[in-house]
XYZ file of C-alpha atoms in Angstrom:
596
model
C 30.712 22.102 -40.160
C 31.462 22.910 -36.568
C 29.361 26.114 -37.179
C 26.167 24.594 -38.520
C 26.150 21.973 -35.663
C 26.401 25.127 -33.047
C 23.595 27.169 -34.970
C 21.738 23.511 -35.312
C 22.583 22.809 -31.206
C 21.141 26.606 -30.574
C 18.389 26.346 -27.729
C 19.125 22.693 -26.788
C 20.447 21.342 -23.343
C 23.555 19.837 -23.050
C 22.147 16.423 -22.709
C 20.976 16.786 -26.697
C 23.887 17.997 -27.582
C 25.614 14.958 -26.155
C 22.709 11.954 -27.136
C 23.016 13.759 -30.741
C 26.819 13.703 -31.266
C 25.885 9.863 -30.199
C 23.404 9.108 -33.102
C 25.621 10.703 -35.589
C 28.599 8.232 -34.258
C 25.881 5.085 -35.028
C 26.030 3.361 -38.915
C 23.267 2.071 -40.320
C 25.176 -1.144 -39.289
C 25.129 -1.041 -36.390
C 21.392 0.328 -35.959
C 20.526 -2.680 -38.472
C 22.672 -5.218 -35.709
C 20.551 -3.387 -32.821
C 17.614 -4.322 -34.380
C 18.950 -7.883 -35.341
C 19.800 -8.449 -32.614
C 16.002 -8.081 -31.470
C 14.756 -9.596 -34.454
C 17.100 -13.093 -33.720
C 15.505 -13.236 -30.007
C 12.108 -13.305 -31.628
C 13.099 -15.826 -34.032
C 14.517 -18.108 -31.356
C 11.676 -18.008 -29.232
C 9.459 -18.315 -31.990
C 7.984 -14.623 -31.345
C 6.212 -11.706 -33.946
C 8.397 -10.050 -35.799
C 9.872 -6.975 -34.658
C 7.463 -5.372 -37.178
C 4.132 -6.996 -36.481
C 5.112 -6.749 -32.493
C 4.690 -2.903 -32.826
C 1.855 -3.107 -34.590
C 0.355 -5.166 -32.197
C 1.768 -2.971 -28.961
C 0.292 -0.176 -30.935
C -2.997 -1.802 -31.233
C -3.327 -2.222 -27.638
C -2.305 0.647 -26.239
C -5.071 2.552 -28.817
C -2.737 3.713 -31.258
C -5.113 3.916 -34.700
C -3.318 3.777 -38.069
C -3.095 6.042 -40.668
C -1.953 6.994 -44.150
C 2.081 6.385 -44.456
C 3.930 9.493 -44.518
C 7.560 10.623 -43.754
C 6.512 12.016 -40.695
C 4.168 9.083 -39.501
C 7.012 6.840 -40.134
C 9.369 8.880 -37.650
C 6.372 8.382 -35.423
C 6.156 4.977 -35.648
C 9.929 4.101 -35.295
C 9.559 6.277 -32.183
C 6.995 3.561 -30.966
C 8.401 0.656 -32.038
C 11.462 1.716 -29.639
C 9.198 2.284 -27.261
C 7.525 -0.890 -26.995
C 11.072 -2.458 -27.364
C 12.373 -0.687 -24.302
C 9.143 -2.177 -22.060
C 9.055 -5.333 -23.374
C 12.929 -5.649 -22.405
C 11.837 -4.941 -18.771
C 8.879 -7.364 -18.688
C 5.835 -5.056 -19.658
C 3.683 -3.747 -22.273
C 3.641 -0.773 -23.877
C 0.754 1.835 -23.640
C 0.665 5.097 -24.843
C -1.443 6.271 -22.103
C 0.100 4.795 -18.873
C 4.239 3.674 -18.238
C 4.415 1.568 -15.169
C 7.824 0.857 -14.610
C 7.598 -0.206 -11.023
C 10.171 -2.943 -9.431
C 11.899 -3.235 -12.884
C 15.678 -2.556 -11.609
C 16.616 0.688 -13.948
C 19.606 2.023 -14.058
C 20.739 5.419 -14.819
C 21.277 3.854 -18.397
C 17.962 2.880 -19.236
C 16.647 6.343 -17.345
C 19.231 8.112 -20.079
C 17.303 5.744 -22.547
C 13.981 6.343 -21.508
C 14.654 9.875 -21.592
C 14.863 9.935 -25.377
C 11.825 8.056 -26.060
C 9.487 10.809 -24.052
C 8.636 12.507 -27.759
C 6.798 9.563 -29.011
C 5.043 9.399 -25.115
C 3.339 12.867 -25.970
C 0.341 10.714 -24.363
C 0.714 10.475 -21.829
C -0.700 10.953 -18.829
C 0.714 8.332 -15.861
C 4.478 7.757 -15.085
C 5.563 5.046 -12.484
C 9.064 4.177 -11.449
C 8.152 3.160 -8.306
C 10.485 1.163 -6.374
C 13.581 1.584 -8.511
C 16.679 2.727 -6.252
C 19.444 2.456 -8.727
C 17.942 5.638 -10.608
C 18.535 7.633 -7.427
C 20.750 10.315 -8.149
C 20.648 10.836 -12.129
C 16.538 11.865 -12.470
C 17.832 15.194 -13.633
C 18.188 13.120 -17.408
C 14.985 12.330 -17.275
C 13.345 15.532 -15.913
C 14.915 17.651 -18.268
C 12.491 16.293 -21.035
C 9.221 16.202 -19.331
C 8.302 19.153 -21.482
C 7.930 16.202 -23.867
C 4.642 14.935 -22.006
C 3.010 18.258 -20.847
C 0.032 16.062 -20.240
C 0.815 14.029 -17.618
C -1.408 13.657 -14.462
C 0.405 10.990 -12.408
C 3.910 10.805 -11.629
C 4.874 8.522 -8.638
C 8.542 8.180 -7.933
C 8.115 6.274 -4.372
C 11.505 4.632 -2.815
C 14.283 5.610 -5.713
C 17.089 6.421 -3.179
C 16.032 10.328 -5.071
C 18.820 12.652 -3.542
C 18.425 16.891 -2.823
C 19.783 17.597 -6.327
C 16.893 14.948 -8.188
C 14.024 16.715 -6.123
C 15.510 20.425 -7.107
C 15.648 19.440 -11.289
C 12.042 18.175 -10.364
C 11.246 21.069 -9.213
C 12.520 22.874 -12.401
C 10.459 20.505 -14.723
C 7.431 20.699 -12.644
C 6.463 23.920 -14.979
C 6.383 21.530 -18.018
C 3.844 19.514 -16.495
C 0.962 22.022 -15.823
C -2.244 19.373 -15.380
C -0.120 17.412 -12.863
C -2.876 15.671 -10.252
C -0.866 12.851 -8.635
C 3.015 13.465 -6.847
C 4.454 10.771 -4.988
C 7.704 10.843 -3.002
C 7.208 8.165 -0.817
C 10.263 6.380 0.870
C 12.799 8.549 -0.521
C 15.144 9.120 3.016
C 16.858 12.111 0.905
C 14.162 14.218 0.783
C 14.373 14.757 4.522
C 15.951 17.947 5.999
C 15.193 20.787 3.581
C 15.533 18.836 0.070
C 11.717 19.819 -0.160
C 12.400 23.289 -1.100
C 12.988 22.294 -4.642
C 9.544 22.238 -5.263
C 7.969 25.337 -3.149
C 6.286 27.255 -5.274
C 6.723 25.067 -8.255
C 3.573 22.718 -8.172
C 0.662 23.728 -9.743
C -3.106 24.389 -8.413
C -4.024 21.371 -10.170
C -2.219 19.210 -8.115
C -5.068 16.996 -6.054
C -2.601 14.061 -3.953
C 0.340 14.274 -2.555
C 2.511 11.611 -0.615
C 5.193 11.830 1.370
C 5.422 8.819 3.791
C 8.486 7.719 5.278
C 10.555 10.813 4.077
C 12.642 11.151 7.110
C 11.145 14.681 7.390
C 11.918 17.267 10.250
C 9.924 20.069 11.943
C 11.648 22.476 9.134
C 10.266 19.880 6.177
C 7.118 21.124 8.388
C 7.529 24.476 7.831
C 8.584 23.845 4.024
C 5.438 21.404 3.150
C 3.160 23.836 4.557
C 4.543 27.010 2.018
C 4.160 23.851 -0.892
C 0.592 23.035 0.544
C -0.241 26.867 0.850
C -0.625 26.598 -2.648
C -3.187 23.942 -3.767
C -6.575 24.838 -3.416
C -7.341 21.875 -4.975
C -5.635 19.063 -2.801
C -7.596 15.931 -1.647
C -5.104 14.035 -0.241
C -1.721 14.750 1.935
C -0.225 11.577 3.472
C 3.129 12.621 5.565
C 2.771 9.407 7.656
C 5.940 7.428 9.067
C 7.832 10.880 9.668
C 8.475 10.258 13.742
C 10.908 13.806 13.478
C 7.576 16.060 11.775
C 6.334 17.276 14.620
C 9.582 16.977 16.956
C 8.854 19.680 19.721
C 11.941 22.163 20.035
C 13.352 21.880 23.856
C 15.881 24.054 25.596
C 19.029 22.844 24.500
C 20.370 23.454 28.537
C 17.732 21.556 30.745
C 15.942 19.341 27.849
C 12.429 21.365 28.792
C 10.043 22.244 26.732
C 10.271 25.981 24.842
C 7.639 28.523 26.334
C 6.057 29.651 23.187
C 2.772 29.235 23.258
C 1.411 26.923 20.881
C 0.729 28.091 17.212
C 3.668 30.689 17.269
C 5.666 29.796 14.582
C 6.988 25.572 14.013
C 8.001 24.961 17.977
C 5.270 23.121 18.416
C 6.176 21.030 15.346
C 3.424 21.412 13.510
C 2.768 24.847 13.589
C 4.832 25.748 9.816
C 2.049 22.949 8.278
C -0.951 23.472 10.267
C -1.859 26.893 9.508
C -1.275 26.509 5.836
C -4.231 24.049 5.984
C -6.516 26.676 5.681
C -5.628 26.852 2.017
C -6.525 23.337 0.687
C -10.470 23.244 1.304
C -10.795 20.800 -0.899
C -8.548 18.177 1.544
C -10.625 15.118 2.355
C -7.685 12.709 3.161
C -5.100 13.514 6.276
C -2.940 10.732 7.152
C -0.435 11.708 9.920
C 0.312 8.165 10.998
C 3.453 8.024 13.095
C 4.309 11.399 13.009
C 5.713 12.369 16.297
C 1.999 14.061 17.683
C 1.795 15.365 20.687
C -1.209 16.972 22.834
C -0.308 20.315 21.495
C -0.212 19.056 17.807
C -4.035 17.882 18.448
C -4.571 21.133 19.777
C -3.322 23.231 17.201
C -4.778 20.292 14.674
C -8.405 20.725 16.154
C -8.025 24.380 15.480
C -8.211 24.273 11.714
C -10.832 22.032 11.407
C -13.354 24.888 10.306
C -11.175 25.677 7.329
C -11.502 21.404 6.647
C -15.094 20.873 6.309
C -14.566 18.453 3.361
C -12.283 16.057 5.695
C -13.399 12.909 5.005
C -10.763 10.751 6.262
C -8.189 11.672 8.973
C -5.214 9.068 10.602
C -3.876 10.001 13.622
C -2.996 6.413 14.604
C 0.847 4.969 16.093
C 1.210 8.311 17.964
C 1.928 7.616 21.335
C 2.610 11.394 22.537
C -1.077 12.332 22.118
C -2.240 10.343 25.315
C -4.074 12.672 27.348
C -4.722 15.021 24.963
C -7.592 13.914 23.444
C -9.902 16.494 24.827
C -8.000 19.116 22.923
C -9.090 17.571 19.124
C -12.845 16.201 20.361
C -14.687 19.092 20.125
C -13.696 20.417 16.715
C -14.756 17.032 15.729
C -18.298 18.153 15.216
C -16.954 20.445 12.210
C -15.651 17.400 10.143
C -19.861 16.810 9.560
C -18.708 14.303 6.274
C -16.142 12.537 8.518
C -16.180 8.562 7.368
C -13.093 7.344 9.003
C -11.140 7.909 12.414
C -7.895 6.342 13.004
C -6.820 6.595 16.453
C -5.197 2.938 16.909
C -1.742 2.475 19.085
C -2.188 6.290 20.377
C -1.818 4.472 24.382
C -5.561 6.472 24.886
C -6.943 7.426 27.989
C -10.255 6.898 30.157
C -10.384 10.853 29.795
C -9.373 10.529 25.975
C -11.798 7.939 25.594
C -14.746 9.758 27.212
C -13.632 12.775 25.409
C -14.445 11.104 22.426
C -17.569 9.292 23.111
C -18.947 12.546 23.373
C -18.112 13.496 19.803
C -19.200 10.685 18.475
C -22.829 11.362 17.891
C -21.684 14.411 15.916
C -19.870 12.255 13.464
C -23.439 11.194 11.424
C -21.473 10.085 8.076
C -18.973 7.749 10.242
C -18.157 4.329 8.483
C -15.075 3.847 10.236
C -13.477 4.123 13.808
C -10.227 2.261 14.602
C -9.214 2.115 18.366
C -7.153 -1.052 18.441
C -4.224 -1.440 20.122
C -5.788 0.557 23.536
C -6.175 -1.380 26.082
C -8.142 0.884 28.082
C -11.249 0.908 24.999
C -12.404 -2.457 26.601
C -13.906 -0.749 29.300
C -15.853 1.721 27.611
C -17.004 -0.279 24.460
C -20.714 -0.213 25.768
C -20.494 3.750 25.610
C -18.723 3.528 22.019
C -21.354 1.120 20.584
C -24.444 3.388 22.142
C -22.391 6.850 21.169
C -22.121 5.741 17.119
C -24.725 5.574 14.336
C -24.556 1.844 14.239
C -26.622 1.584 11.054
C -23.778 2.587 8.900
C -20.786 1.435 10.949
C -18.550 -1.057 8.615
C -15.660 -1.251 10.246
C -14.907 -1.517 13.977
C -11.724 -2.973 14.672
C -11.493 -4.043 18.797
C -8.003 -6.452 18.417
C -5.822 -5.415 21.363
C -8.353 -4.010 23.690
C -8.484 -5.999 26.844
C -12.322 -7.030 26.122
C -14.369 -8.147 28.821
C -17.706 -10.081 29.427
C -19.669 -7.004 28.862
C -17.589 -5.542 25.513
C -18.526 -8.825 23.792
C -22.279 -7.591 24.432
C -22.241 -4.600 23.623
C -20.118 -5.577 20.270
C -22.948 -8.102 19.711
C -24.741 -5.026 19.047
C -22.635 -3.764 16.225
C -21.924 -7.332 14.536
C -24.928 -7.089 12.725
C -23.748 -4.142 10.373
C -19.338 -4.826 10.072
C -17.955 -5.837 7.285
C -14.581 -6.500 8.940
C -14.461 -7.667 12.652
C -11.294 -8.111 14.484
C -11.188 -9.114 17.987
C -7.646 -10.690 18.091
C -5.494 -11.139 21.023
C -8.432 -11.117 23.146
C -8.459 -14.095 25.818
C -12.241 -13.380 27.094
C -13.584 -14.312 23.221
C -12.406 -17.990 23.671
C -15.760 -20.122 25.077
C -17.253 -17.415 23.689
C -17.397 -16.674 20.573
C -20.874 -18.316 19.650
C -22.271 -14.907 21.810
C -20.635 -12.883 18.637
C -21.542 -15.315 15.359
C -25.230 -15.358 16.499
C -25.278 -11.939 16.043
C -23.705 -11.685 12.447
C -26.421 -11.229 9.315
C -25.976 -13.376 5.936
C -23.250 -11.789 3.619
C -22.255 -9.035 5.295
C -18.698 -10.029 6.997
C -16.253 -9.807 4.952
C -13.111 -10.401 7.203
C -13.262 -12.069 10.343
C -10.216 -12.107 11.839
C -9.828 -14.219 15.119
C -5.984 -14.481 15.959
C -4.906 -15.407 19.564
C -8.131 -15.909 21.469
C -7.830 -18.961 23.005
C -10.530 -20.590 21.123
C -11.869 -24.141 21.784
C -13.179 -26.522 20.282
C -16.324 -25.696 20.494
C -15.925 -21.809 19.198
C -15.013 -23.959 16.079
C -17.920 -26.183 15.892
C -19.819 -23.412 16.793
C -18.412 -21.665 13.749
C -19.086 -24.452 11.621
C -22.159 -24.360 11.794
C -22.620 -20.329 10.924
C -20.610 -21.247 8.047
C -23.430 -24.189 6.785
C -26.264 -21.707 7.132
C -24.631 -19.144 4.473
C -24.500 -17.071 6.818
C -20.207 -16.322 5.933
C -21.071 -17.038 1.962
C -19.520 -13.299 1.182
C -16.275 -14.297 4.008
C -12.563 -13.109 1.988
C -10.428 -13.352 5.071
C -10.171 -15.723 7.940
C -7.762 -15.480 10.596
C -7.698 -18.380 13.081
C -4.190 -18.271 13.687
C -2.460 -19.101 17.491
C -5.247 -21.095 18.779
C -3.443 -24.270 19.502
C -6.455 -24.963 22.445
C -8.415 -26.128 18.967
C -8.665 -30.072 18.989
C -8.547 -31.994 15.748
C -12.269 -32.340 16.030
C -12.823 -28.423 15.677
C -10.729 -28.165 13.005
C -12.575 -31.254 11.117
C -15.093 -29.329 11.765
C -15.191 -26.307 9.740
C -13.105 -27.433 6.756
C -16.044 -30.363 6.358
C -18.587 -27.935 6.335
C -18.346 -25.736 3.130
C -19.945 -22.555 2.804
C -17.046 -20.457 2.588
C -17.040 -20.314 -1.293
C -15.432 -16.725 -1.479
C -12.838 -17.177 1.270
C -9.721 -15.780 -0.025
C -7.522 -16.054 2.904
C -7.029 -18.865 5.221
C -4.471 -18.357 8.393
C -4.469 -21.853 10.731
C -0.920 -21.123 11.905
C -0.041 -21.541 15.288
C 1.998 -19.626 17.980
C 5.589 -19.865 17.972
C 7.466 -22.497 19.666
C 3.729 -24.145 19.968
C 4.096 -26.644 16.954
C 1.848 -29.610 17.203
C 3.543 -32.239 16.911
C 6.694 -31.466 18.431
C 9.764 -30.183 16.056
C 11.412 -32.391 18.319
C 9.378 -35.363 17.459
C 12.195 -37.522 15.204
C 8.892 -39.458 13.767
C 5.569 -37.208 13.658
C 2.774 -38.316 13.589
C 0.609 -37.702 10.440
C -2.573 -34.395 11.362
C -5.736 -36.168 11.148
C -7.310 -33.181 10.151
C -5.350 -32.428 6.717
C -7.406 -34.963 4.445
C -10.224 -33.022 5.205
C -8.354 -29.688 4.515
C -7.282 -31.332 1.185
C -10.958 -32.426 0.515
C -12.479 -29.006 0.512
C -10.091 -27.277 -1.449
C -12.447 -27.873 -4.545
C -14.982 -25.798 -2.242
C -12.330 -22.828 -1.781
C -12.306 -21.669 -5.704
C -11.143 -18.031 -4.401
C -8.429 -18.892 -1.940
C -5.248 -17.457 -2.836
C -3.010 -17.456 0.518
C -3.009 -20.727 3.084
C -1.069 -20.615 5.864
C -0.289 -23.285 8.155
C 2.931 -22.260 9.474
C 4.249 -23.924 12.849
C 2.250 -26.813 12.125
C 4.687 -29.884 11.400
C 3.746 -31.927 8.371
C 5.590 -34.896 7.321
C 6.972 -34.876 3.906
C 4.376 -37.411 2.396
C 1.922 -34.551 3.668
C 3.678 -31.967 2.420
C 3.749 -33.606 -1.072
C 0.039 -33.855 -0.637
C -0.377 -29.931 0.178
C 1.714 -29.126 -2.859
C -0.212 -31.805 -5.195
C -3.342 -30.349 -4.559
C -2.573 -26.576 -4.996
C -0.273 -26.884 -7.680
C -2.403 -25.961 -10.549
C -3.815 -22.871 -8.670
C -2.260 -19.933 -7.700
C -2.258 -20.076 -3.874
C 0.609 -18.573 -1.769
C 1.256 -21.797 0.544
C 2.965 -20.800 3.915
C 4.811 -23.319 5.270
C 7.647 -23.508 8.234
C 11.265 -25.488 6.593
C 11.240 -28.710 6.365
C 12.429 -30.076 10.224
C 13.282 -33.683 8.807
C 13.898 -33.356 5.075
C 16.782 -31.695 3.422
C 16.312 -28.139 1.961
C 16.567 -29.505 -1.603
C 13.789 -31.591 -0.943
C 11.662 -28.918 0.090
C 12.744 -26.930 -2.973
C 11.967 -29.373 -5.489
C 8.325 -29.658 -4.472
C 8.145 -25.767 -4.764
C 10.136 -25.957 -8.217
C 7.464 -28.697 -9.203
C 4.723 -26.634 -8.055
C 6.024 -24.071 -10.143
C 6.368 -25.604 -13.294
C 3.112 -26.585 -13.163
């Protein structure tokens, strides 16, 4: 007996071995219990049958009947387990597509999941997103990917996946020769070298690949540019929220700067990943966000533009260390001639960077996007931006942060006409006037207007009141008014009694903190004279899904009224804790709402 299970066992892992010595330990009773067990939970809740439930899993995942035969019937026990493993964890099954995301595996159901890959020969998307118990034990699962050979998609982002899970991927990646889609994102253990379990393993097919917030070093540099290197085919590389990537070496004795001139080897951080660039012409997505950049990473960056002529987006925001530098990437820019989007927010820019890049702008013909928030210097120069861009085509102009002045209103005026999103928060000069910008907008083409901390009045509301009558905001999703406690009761009244934002999706009204009106202090508040009419156009908001109101204190008779009136929609209601009622109060109107 021992013999024919070895000669049986021949050509197996371990792992078989082990899961098959477990089957062969199972009755029938006990498999018939399993199932009861199943079965009695369906009865209970007055479900399908465990029977008719596959059939109808089967059914919607494409799976077309056939004639019964032995073989089929192995199938379709395979599938019924299957659909019994996803319904356990709150989803459906589908032959075609596992997502698996925020479900709380363990390395038990992984070990389970594991043995149902045969009857997922389908498949071609895998998602266990978000599931950090499974961290440290993917090795059970990769060891039977050969099972689904044709899967495209496999994201694995923030699993706690340790140096030993990324080298058995690595080993399976051969089994998986059409893969399109890798990501690794938020996985802490991949930084510092783990990322040599997959050089040389990915395959030419391979067309995104993510790797944001990896904790990766200048050597993970060096290593993603050998794994790059080799993917003619890649569209996308995201390696954002790495702050060490580009680290610049320093003399360990006086803390200065190495003099190796830059592109010689990784000392200037980029230089193991940059060059390799040369090898993906296909790449038209670059996200680098927060990645440690310095001037000498836009240098060497600007230098292998003409091997990225397909670059159609490229984020370079959140790095502070490439003030100044500017003038190093702006003339490459004119190579990038199907560039759509430039991120260059919270990069602390300079009057030089700036003018550096106003004269690459009129290169940049297929431009849709250019974010430059969060530089305070771009108020200055936003006449020269607006005149430098093809403002036909412009969509998206983002100007929140900028220090705006009398004359960038104007010359925004210019652009309002054409943006589908328009941010000017945390500017103090839009406040009196803001009718200057909503004269200029055309019908249905805003989409978000987003208007946070700029001291409006009372007037900027009436004002936009009457924008919002004229249809002129019909096509409006998002609208941030939030910290403008200057806004009398009157304003407010205002533009809830107006209508005409029938596609608004997003409503912000909250106000600063430590700015609630009335008082928290206030042991008797008075009732807001303008929530009635907030209540009354709720029937006129049919796409709202998120109100906030936070900061603003509501007695508990209005509160009740707030929750009455969205309780039979699904709207995310922000309020501050109760200041007056007990907690249980407050969470028996949400538990209401709920129920509802």
């Amino acid at each position: 007996m021992e013999s024919s299970d070895v000669q049986r066992g021949r050509g197996r892992s371990p792992f078989d071995l082990i899961m098959n010595q477990i089957r062969r330990k199972r009755t029938t009773s006990d498999r018939k219990s399993t199932s009861g067990r199943f079965l009695s939970r369906q009865a209970e809740s007055g479900g399908l049958s465990e029977d008719r439930e596959v059939e109808e899993e089967r059914d919607g995942a494409g799976v077309v009947p056939g004639p019964t035969d032995p073989a089929e019937s192995v199938c379709d026990m395979g599938w019924g387990r299957v659909c019994v493993f996803v319904k356990r964890l709150g989803k459906r099954a589908d032959s075609r597509t596992l997502s698996l995301a925020h479900c709380d595996l363990t390395a038990t159901d992984v070990l389970e999941l594991a043995t149902l890959l045969p009857s997922l020969s389908l498949l071609e998307e895998m998602d266990l997103s978000w599931n950090e118990l499974i961290g440290g034990c993917l090795r059970s699962l990769t060891s039977h990917l050969q099972n689904v050979g044709g899967l495209r998609t496999l994201r694995l982002s923030c699993c706690r996946l340790t140096a030993d899970d990324i080298t058995s991927l690595g080993e399976a990646l051969k089994c998986v020769p059409v893969l399109e889609v890798l990501d690794l994102s938020w996985n802490a253990g991949i930084g510092g070298s783990a990322l040599q379990g997959i050089v040389g393993k990915l395959h030419p097919t391979l067309r995104e690949l993510y790797l944001v917030a990896c904790q990766l070093t200048e050597t993970d540099a060096t290593i993603l540019g050998g794994i790059v290197s080799v993917l003619p085919r890649l569209c996308v590389l995201d390696a954002s929220c790495n702050p060490l990537l580009a680290h610049t070496q320093t003399d360990a004795e006086d803390g200065s700067m190495s003099k190796t001139e830059p592109g010689e080897g990784s000392v200037w951080g980029l230089g193991g990943l940059v060059p390799s660039l040369s090898h993906t012409p296909s790449l038209t997505t670059l996200r680098l966000h927060d990645c440690g950049l310095t001037t000498q990473s836009l240098g060497l960056l600007g230098g292998s533009f003409h091997c990225l002529r397909s670059l159609c987006q490229l984020d370079l925001s959140c790095n502070k260390g490439v003030a100044g530098g500017l003038s190093l990437l702006s003339p490459h820019l004119a190579l990038l001639s199907h560039l759509g989007g430039l991120d260059l927010h919270l990069c602390c820019l300079t009057h030089t960077d700036l003018q550096a890049l106003i004269q690459a702008l009129p290169s940049l013909t297929e431009l849709t996007e250019l974010d430059l928030s969060s530089n305070k210097e771009v108020g200055g120069v936003v006449s020269d931006i607006v005149s430098a861009l093809p403002l036909s085509q412009i969509k998206l102009l983002p100007l929140n942060g900028c220090s705006l002045n009398q004359e960038s209103l104007s010359a925004l005026a210019l652009a309002m006409p054409y943006l589908q999103c328009i941010d000017v928060s945390w500017s103090k000069m839009v406040g009196g006037r803001l009718a200057l910008l909503l004269e200029a907008l055309q019908p249905s083409a805003t989409q978000e207007l987003r208007l946070s901390s700029c001291d409006l009045t009372t007037d900027d509301l009436l004002h936009l009141a009457v924008v919002c009558k004229r249809g002129v905001l019909s096509s409006l999703r998002v609208l941030d008014l939030s910290y403008n406690g200057g806004v009398g009761e009157e304003g407010w009244c205002g533009l809830l009694g107006e209508g005409g934002l029938g596609s608004l999706e997003e409503l912000d009204l909250s106000l600063r903190p430590l700015t609630s009106k009335p008082s928290l202090l206030t042991s008797n508040p008075s009732p807001l004279t303008w929530l009635p009419t907030l209540l009354s156009a709720f029937p006129h908001l049919p796409a709202l899904t998120r109100l906030s109101l936070q900061r603003w204190t509501l007695t508990a008779q209005e509160r009740e009224q707030v929750n009455h009136a969205l309780r039979k929609r699904k709207v995310l209601l922000e309020l501050d804790p109760v200041p007056f009622a007990s907690s249980a109060n407050q969470e028996g109107l949400e538990e209401e709402r709920n129920e509802e």
